[in-house]
XYZ file of C-alpha atoms in Angstrom:
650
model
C -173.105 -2.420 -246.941
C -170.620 -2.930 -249.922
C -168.958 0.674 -249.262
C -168.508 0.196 -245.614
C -166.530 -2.637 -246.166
C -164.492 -0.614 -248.552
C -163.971 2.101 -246.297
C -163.073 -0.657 -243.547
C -160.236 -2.004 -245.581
C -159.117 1.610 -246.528
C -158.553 2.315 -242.870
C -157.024 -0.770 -242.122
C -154.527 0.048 -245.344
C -153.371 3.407 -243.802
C -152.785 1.976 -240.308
C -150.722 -0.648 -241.421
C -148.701 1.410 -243.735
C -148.496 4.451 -240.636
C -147.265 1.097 -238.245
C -144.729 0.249 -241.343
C -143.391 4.143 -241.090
C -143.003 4.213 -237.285
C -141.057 0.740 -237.586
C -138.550 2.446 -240.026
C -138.728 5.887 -238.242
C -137.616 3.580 -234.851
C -135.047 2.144 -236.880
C -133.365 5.119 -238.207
C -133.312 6.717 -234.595
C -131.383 3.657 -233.081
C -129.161 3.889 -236.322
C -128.468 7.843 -235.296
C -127.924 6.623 -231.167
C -125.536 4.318 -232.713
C -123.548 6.590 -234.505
C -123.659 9.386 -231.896
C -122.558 7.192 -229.330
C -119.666 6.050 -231.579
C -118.834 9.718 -232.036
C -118.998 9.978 -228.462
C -115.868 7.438 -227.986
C -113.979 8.879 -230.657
C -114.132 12.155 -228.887
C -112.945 11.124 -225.729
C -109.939 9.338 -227.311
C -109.112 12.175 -229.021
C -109.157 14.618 -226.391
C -107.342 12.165 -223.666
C -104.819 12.088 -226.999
C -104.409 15.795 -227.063
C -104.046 16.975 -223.400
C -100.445 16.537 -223.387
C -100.163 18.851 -226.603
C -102.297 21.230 -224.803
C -100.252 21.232 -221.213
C -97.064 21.781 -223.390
C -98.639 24.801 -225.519
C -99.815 26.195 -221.752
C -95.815 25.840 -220.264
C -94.651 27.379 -223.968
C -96.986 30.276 -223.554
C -96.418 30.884 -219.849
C -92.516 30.856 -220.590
C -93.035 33.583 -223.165
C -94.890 35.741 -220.752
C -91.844 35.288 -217.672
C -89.360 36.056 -221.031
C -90.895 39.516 -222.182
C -91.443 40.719 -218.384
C -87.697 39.760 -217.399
C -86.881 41.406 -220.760
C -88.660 44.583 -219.419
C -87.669 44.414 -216.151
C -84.110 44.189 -217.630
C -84.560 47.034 -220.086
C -86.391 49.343 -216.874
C -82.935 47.991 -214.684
C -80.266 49.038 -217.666
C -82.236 52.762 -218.066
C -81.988 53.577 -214.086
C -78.470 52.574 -214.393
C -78.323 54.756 -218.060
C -80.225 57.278 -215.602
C -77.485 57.012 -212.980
C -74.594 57.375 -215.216
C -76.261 60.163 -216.922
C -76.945 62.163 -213.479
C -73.324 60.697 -212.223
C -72.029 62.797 -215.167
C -73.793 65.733 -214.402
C -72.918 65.960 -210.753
C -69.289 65.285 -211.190
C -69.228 68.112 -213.457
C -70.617 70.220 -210.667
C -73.717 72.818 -210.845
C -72.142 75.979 -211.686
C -73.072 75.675 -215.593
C -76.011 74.680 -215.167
C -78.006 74.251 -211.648
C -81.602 73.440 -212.838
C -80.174 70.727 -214.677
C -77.681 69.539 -211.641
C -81.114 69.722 -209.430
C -82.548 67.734 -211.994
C -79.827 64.984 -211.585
C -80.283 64.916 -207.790
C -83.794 64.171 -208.023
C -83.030 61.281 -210.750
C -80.588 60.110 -208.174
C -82.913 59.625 -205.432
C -85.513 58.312 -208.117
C -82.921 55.689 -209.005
C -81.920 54.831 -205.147
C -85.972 54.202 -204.520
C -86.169 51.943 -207.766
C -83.076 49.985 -206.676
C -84.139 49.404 -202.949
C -87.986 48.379 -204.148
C -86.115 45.707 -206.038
C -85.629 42.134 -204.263
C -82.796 41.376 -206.163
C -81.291 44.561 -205.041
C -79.900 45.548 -201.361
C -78.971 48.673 -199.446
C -75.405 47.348 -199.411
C -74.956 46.628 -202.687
C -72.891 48.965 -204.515
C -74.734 50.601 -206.952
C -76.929 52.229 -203.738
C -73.716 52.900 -201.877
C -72.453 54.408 -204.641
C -76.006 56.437 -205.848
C -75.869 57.928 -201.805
C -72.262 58.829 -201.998
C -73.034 60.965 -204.998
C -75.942 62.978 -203.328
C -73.812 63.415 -200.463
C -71.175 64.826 -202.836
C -73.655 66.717 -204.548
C -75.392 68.349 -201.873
C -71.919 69.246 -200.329
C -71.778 71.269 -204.140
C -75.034 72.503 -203.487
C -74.278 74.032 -200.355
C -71.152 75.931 -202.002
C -73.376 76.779 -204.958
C -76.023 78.482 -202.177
C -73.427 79.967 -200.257
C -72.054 81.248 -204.004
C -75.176 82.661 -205.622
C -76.428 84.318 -201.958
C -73.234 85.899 -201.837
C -72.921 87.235 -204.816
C -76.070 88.673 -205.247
C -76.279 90.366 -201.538
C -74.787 93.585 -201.115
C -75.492 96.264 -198.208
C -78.206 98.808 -199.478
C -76.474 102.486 -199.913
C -79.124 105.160 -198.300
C -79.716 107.019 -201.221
C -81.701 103.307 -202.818
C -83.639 103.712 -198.940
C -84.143 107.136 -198.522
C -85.643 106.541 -202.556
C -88.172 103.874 -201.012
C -89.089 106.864 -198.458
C -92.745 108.463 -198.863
C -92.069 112.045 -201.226
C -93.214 113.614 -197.883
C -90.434 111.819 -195.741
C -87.302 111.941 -197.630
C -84.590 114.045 -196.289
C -83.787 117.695 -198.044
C -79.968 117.700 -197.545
C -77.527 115.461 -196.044
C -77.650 112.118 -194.547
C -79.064 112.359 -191.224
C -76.242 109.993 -190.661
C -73.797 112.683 -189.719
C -73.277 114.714 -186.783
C -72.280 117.515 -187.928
C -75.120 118.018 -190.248
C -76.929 120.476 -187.800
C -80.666 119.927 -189.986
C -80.257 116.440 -189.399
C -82.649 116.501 -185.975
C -85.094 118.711 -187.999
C -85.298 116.199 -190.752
C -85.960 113.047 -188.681
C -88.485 115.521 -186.426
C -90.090 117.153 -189.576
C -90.660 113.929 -191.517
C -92.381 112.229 -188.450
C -95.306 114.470 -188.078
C -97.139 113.998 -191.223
C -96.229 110.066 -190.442
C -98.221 110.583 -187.136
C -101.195 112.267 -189.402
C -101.635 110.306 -192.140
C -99.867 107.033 -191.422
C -102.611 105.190 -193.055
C -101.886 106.896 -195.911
C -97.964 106.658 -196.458
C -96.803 103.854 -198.332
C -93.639 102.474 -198.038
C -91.631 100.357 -200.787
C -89.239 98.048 -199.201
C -85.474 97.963 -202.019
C -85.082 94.843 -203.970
C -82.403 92.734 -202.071
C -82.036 90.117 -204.711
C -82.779 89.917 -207.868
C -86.269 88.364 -208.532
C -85.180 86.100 -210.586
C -82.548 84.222 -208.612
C -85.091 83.663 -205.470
C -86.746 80.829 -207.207
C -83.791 78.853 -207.954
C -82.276 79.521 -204.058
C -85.096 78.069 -203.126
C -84.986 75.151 -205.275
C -81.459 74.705 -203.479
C -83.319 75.286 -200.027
C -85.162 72.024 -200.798
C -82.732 69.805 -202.062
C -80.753 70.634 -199.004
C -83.847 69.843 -196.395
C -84.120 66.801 -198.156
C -80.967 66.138 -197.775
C -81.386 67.028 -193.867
C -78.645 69.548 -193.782
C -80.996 72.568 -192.398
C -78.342 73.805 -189.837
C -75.924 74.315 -193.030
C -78.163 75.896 -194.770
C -78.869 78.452 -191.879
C -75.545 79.185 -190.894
C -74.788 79.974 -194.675
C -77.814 82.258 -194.864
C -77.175 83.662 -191.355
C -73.041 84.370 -191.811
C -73.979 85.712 -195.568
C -77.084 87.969 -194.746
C -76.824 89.291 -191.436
C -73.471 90.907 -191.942
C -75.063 92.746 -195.200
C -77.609 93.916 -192.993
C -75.194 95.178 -190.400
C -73.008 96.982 -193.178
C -76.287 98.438 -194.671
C -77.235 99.967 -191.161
C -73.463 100.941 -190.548
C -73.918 102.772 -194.137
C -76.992 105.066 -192.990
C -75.438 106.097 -189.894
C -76.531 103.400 -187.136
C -74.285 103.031 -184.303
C -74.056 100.609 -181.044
C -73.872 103.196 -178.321
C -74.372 101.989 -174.583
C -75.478 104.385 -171.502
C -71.699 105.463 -170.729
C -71.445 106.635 -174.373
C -74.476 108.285 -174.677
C -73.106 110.060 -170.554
C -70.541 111.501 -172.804
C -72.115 113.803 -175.072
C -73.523 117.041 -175.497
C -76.884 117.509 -175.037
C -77.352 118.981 -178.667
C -75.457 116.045 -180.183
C -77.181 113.334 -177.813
C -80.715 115.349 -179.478
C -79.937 114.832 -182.934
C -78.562 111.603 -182.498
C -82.046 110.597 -181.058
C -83.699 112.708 -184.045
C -81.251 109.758 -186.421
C -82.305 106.770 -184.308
C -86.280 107.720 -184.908
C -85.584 107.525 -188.918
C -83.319 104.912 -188.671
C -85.617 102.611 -186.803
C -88.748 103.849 -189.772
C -86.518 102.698 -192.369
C -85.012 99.761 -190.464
C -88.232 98.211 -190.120
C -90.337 99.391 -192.992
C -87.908 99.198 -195.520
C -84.685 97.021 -194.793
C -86.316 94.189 -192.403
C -89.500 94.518 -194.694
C -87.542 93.609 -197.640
C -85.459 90.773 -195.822
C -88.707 89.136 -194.507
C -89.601 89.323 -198.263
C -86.394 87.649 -199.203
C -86.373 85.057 -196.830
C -90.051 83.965 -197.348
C -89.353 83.377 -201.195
C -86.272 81.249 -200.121
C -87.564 79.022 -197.601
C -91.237 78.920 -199.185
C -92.504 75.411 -197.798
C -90.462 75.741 -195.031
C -92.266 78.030 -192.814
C -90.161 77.333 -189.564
C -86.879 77.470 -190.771
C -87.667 80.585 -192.489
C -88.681 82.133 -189.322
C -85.656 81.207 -187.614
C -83.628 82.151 -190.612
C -85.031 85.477 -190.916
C -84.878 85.732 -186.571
C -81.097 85.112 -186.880
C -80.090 87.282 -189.779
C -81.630 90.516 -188.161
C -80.997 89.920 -184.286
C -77.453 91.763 -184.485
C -79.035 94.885 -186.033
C -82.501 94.792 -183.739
C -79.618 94.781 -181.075
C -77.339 97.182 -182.727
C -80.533 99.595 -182.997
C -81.714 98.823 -179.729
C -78.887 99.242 -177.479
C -79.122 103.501 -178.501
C -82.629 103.458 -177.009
C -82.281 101.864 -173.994
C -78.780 103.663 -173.206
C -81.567 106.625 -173.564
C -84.256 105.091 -171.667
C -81.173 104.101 -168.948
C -79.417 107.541 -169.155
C -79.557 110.203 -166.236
C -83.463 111.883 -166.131
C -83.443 115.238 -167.160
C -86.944 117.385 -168.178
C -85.717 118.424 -171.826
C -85.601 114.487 -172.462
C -89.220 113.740 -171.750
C -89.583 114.952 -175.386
C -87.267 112.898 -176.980
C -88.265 109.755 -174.781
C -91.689 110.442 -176.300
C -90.945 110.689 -179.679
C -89.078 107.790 -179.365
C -92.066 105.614 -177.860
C -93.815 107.375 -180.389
C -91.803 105.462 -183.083
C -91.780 102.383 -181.461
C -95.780 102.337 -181.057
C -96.025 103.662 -184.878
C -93.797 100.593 -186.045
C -95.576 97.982 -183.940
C -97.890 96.686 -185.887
C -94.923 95.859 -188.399
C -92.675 94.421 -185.915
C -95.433 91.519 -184.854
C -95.905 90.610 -188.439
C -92.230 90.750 -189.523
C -91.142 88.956 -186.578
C -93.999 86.296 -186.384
C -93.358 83.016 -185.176
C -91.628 80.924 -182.030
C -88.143 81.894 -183.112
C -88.660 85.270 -183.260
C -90.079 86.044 -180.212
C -86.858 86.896 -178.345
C -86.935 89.793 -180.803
C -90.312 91.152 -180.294
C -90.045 90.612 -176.279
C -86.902 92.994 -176.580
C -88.220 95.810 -178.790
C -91.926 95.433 -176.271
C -89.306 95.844 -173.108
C -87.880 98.704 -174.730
C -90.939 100.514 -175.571
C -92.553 99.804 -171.780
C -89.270 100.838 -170.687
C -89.309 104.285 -172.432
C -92.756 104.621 -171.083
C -91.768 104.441 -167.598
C -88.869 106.867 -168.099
C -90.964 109.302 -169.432
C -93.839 108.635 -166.484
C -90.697 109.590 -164.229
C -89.748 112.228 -166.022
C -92.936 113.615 -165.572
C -92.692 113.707 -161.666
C -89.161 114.921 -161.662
C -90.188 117.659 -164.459
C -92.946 118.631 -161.498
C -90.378 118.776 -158.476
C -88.042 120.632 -160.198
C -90.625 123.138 -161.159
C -91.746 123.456 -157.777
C -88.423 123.696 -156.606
C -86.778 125.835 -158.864
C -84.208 127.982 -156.996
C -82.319 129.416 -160.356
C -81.673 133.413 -159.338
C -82.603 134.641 -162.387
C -83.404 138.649 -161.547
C -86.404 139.602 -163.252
C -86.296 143.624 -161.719
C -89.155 144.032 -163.932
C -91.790 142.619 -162.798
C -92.427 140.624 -165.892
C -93.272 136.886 -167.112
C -90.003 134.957 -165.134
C -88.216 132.515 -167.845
C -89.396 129.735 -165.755
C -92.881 130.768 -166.596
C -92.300 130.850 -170.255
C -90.126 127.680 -170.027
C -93.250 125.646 -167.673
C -95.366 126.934 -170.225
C -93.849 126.104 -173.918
C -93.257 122.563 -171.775
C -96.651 122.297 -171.136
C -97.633 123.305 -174.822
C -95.263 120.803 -175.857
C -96.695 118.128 -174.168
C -100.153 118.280 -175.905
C -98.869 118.016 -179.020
C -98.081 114.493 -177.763
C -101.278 114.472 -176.108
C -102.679 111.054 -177.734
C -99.092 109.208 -177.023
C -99.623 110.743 -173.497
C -102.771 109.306 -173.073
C -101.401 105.614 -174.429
C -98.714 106.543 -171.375
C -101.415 106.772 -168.732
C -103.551 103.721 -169.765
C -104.121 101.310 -166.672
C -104.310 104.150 -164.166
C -106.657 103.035 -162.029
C -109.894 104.955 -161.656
C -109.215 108.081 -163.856
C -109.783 108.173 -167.574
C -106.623 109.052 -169.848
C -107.496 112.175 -170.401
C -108.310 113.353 -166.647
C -105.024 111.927 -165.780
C -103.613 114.266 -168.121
C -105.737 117.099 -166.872
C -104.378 116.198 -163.236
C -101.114 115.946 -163.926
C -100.834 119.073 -166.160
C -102.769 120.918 -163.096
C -99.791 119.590 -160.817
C -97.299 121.509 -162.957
C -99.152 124.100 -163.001
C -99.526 124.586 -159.328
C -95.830 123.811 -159.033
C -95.315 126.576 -161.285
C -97.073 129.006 -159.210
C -95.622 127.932 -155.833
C -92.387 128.776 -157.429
C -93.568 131.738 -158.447
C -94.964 132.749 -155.105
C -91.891 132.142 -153.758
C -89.945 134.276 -156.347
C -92.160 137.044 -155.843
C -91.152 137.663 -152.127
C -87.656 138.723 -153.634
C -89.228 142.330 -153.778
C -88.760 144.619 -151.427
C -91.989 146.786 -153.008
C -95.054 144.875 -152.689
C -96.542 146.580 -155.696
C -93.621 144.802 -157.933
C -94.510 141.599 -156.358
C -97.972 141.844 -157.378
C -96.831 143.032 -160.827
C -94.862 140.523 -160.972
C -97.698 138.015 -160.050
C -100.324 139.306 -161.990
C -98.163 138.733 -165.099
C -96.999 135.648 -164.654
C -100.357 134.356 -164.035
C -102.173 136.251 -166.702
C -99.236 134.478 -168.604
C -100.320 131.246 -167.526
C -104.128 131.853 -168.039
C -103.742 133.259 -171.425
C -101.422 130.611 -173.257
C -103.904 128.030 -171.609
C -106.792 129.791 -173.422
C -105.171 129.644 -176.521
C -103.883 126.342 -176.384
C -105.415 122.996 -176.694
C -105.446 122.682 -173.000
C -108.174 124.991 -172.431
C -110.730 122.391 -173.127
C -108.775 119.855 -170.533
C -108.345 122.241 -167.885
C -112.107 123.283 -168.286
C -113.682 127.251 -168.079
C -113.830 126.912 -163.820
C -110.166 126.182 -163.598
C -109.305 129.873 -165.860
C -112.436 131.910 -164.675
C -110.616 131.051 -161.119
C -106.980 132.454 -162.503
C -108.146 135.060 -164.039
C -110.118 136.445 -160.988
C -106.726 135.825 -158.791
C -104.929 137.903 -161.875
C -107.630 140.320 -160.925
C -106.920 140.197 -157.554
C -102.966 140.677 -157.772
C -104.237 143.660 -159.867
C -106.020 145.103 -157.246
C -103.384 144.878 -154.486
C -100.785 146.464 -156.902
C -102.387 149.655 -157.264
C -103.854 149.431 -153.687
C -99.335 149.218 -152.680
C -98.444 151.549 -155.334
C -101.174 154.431 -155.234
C -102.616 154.463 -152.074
C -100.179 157.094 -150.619
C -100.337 158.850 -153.465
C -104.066 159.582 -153.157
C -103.981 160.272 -149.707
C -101.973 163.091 -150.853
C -104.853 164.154 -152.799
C -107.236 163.922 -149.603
C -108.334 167.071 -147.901
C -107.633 165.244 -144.598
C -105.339 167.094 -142.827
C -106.177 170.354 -144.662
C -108.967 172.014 -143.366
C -110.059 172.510 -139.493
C -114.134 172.688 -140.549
C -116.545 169.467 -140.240
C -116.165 167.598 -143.408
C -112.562 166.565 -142.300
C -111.848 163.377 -143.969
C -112.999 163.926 -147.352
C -111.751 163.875 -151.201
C -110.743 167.327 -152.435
C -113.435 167.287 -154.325
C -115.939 167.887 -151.781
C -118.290 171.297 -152.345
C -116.897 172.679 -149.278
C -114.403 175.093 -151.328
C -110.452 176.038 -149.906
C -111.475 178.140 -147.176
C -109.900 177.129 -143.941
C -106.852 175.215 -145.509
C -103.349 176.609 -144.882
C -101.503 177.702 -148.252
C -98.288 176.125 -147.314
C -99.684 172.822 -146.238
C -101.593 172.918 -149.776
C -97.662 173.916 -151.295
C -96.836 170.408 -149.375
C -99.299 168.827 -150.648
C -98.736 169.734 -154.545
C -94.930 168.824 -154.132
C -95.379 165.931 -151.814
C -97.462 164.723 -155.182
C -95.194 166.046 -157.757
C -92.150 164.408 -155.912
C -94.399 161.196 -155.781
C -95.616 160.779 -159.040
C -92.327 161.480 -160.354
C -90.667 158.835 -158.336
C -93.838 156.205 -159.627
C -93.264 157.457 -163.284
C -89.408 156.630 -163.163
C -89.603 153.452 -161.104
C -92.778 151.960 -162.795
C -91.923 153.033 -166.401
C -88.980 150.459 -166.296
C -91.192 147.806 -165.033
C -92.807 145.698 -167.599
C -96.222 143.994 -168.443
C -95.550 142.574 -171.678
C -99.563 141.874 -172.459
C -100.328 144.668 -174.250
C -104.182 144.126 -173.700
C -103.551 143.741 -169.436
C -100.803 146.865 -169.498
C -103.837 149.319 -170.929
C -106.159 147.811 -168.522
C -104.060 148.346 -165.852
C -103.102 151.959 -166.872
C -107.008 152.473 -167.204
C -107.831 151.201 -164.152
C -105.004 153.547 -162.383
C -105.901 156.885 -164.447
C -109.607 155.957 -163.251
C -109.239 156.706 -159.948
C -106.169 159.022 -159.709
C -106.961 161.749 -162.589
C -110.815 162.305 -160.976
C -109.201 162.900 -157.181
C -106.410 165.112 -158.867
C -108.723 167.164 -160.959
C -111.085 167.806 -157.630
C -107.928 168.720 -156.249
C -106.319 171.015 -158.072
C -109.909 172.779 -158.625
C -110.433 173.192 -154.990
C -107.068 174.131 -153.666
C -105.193 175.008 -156.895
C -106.475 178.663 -156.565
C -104.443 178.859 -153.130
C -100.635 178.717 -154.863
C -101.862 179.998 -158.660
C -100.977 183.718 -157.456
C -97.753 183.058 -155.480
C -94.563 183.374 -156.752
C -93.105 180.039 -159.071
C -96.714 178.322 -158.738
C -95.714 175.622 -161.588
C -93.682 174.556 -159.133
C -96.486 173.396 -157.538
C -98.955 172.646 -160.166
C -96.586 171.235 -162.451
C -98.828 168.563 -164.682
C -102.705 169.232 -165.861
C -104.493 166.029 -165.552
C -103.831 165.256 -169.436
C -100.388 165.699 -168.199
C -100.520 162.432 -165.998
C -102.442 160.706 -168.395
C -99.965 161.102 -171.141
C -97.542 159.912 -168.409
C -99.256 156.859 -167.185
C -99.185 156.034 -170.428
C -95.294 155.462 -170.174
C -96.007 152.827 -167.271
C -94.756 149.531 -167.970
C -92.740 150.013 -170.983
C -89.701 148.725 -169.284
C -87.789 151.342 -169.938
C -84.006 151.302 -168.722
C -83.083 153.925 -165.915
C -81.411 156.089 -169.101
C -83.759 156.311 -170.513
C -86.362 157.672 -167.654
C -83.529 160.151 -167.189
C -83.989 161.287 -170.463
């Protein structure tokens, strides 16, 4: 009982002393709020105090800021106009010294005029701008005599030795420049050095002459742009055009080129007029291989950025010389028609179809297509001269009245001439084919095939008509048979035989046959009939050769003696006649002779055997027998030798 009241008063002891804690504890905390809220005023005086201080440090700070960027505005104002002064300087001292450094100051210029007019406090009007675009004007007016300057002095015309140097090994000339007209290899070097063009023109390489220097190209174009900029294109292509289109003239002028129109070309001689067109064919290679190849170069390099200008550039500087080249072939292609020009018209498409390919990608572009319209006109229009000359070639062929005497019977000149024309032709046969594209309904090479049959036959109507100018009919089908066998034979051994086709010479050479035939059929048929035993004997049998079994019996002696020296007298008169007629083919003249000894030694042999014993006992019988039959063989061997009449008297 005692110790729970002790423990009851112990309890009661901590609770009041806890209650005495929490008392101060609540004390203390009000104390604290006190204070804090004290604080609290103090603050709030203070800062209300302060604000002023602060708004003034703000206005101080923002002040410095304006100061240092007006400072550097100031300093970025005073270096354009150090800048200016600097470039000012440079440009009145003009850019002959030094032009990469007067190009420099042009561009610092118009970097100064953009700086000026981004600036507010700064106007178009005010003078530092006037001034700054006075100055470019003045300098690009320097410029422009500083291009004209530099292009000048650096372009000269090209001498043809530095072109015919750029030549392929294979196409350079041997001698002279084909340039002159009295150099008479000049046609055989512009005709020589074109046919291993035509083989192997993917082969040949052509190196267009430096025109000016490398090293000067970069900086005339760095002129070329300041100028654009500047807007003054039309100065800059009349300077280009004045400067190099008269260099190209004089470097054209130099190889030999000349402006000839139809009335000049009228004038001349045929074998000047052909070399002259054996000139144009190189000078048009090099023209546009070499000299436009190496201006195209040029100009590129100049106007580089300026793609259109450089076209018309480049279309200006060379349309004097296209013309100056030009005007020769269409004075040609114009020119009176005559057959020995269909060559020359071909070679000259020829050239213009071989350079082509060259003259599209030299003269690309809207400004130059004047240019490659005229040289296209030119080419169809050498095309359609040469299609003409082609028909008139065939008329006058089949008209051919010239009264050449050929008393021989031999190949006429007109043969020979049809002939080498024809072989002529197909060594132009794949240009002759590009000719006869677009005929309707044949392919190229039929048309080729027809139209060299059309000569052909022209040829021979002439011929037929030539041949009636012989009063013997044997020398007209002599003279037949070789011109034919002419004809037939260089076909065979030409590349027309495969165009023409076996049935078109199996049927020639059976009418060469045929002429054959009827020549010994007018020349030996009386002959024979000398040899016949018709007419000599009165017994049944009448009508026979003499070599019939029937023996001499019954034939009169002095119509035998007739007989012998109706033969002799006849043979003798073939021999002299026939051994100055010709047939040049040494393989048909043996044939010939063959076919003759075939059929007149066996019906002389039976007939000196059967009737030769009637005159071998009478007085002078060699008179009468005068030849054995190897006689008249060794004799018909003389046949066709064309032999003058001296010499048959011999």
């Amino acid at each position: 009982m005692v110790m729970a009241v002790a423990s009851g008063d112990l309890l009661s002891e901590k609770a009041s002393a806890m209650r005495a804690s929490l008392e101060r504890s609540q004390t203390i905390t009000d104390d604290v709020v006190s204070i804090l809220g004290s604080f609290d005023h103090r603050l709030s005086a203070l800062e209300t105090a302060m604000r002023p201080t602060q708004i003034r440090t703000h206005s101080i700070r923002k002040a410095h800021e304006n100061i240092d960027r007006t400072l550097k505005s100031a300093e970025a104002i005073l270096a354009h106009f150090d800048q200016y002064y600097q470039a000012e300087a440079k440009i009145i001292k003009g850019p002959h010294e030094d032009v990469k450094s007067y190009l420099e100051a042009i561009d610092q210029l118009r970097r100064n005029i953009r700086f000026f007019n981004n600036k507010k406090g700064f106007k178009n009007d005010d003078g530092i701008a006037i001034r700054a675009n006075n100055l470019i004007a003045e300098a690009i007016s320097k410029l422009e005599e500083e291009f004209k300057r530099l292009l000048s002095s650096y372009s000269k015309p090209v001498e043809p030795e530095r072109l015919f140097s750029s030549l392929p090994n294979t196409m350079r000339p041997s001698s002279a420049s084909p340039g002159h007209d009295d150099d008479s290899s000049s046609k055989n070097h512009s005709y020589m050095h074109s046919e291993p063009h035509k083989n192997n023109a993917d082969t040949v390489v052509y190196t267009p002459p430096v025109l000016i220097p490398p090293r000067i190209l970069p900086l005339l174009n760095n002129l070329t742009e300041q100028m654009v900029q500047a807007g003054h294109q039309q100065q800059l292509l009349k300077i280009y055009r004045d400067t190099r289109s008269k260099v190209l003239e004089e470097s054209l002028q130099k190889l030999g080129v000349e402006k000839l129109n139809k009335d000049d070309v009228q004038k001349l001689q045929w074998e000047v007029l052909e070399a002259k067109i054996g000139n144009w064919i190189h000078f048009m290679r090099i023209a546009v291989k070499l000299l436009f190849a190496a201006e195209r170069k040029v100009c590129d390099q100049i106007f580089e950025g300026f793609d259109s200008l450089g076209d018309q550039c480049f279309a200006e500087v060379t349309t004097n010389s296209i013309s100056m080249l030009l005007s020769f072939g269409e004075a040609i292609a114009k020119s009176k028609r005559s057959p020995e020009k269909l060559f020359v018209l071909l070679d000259m498409y020829e050239i213009l179809q071989e350079i082509h390919s060259e003259i599209e990608i030299l003269f690309k572009g809207r400004a130059c297509s004047k240019i490659r319209e005229a040289v296209m006109g030119l080419t169809k229009q050498l095309a359609q001269t040469a299609q003409e000359t082609f028909g008139d070639f065939e008329e006058a062929v089949e008209k051919d009245a010239t009264k050449t005497a050929v008393t021989d019977g031999t190949v006429h000149p007109l043969t020979s001439y049809v002939i080498n024309y024809v072989k002529f032709l197909f060594d132009y046969r794949s240009t002759l084919n590009q000719l006869f594209q677009g005929i309707e309904g044949e392919s190229d090479s039929s048309q080729l095939a027809s139209v060299t049959m059309r000569i052909l036959q022209a040829l021979q109507t002439n011929l037929d008509g030539k041949s009636k100018q012989y009063k013997d009919p044997a020398l007209t089908h002599l003279f037949l048979m070789n011109n034919i066998h002419y004809i037939v034979r260089s076909v065979r051994r030409s590349e027309a035989k495969d165009l023409m086709g076996d049935d078109w010479i199996q049927r020639h050479r059976k009418i060469v046959q045929q002429h054959a035939n009827q020549y010994k059929r007018n020349a030996w048929a009386k002959i024979l009939q000398s040899l016949s035993i018709q007419g000599l004997i009165s017994s049944s049998g009448g009508g026979s050769t003499a070599g019939g079994d029937g023996g001499s019996s019954g034939a009169s002696r002095a119509v035998v003696k007739e007989r012998f020296k109706a033969f002799n007298t006849m043979f003798e008169e073939l021999h002299q006649k026939q051994s100055q007629w010709t047939v040049p083919d040494t393989e048909l003249r043996e044939s010939l002779i063959l076919a003759v000894a075939e059929v007149l030694l066996p019906a002389y042999r039976s007939f000196v055997k059967r009737f030769g014993p009637l005159v071998e006992n009478v007085k002078s019988s060699q008179r009468y027998i005068k030849y054995s039959a190897e006689d008249l063989e060794r004799i018909l061997g003389e046949f066709f030798e064309g032999k003058n009449m001296n010499d048959s008297k011999r």
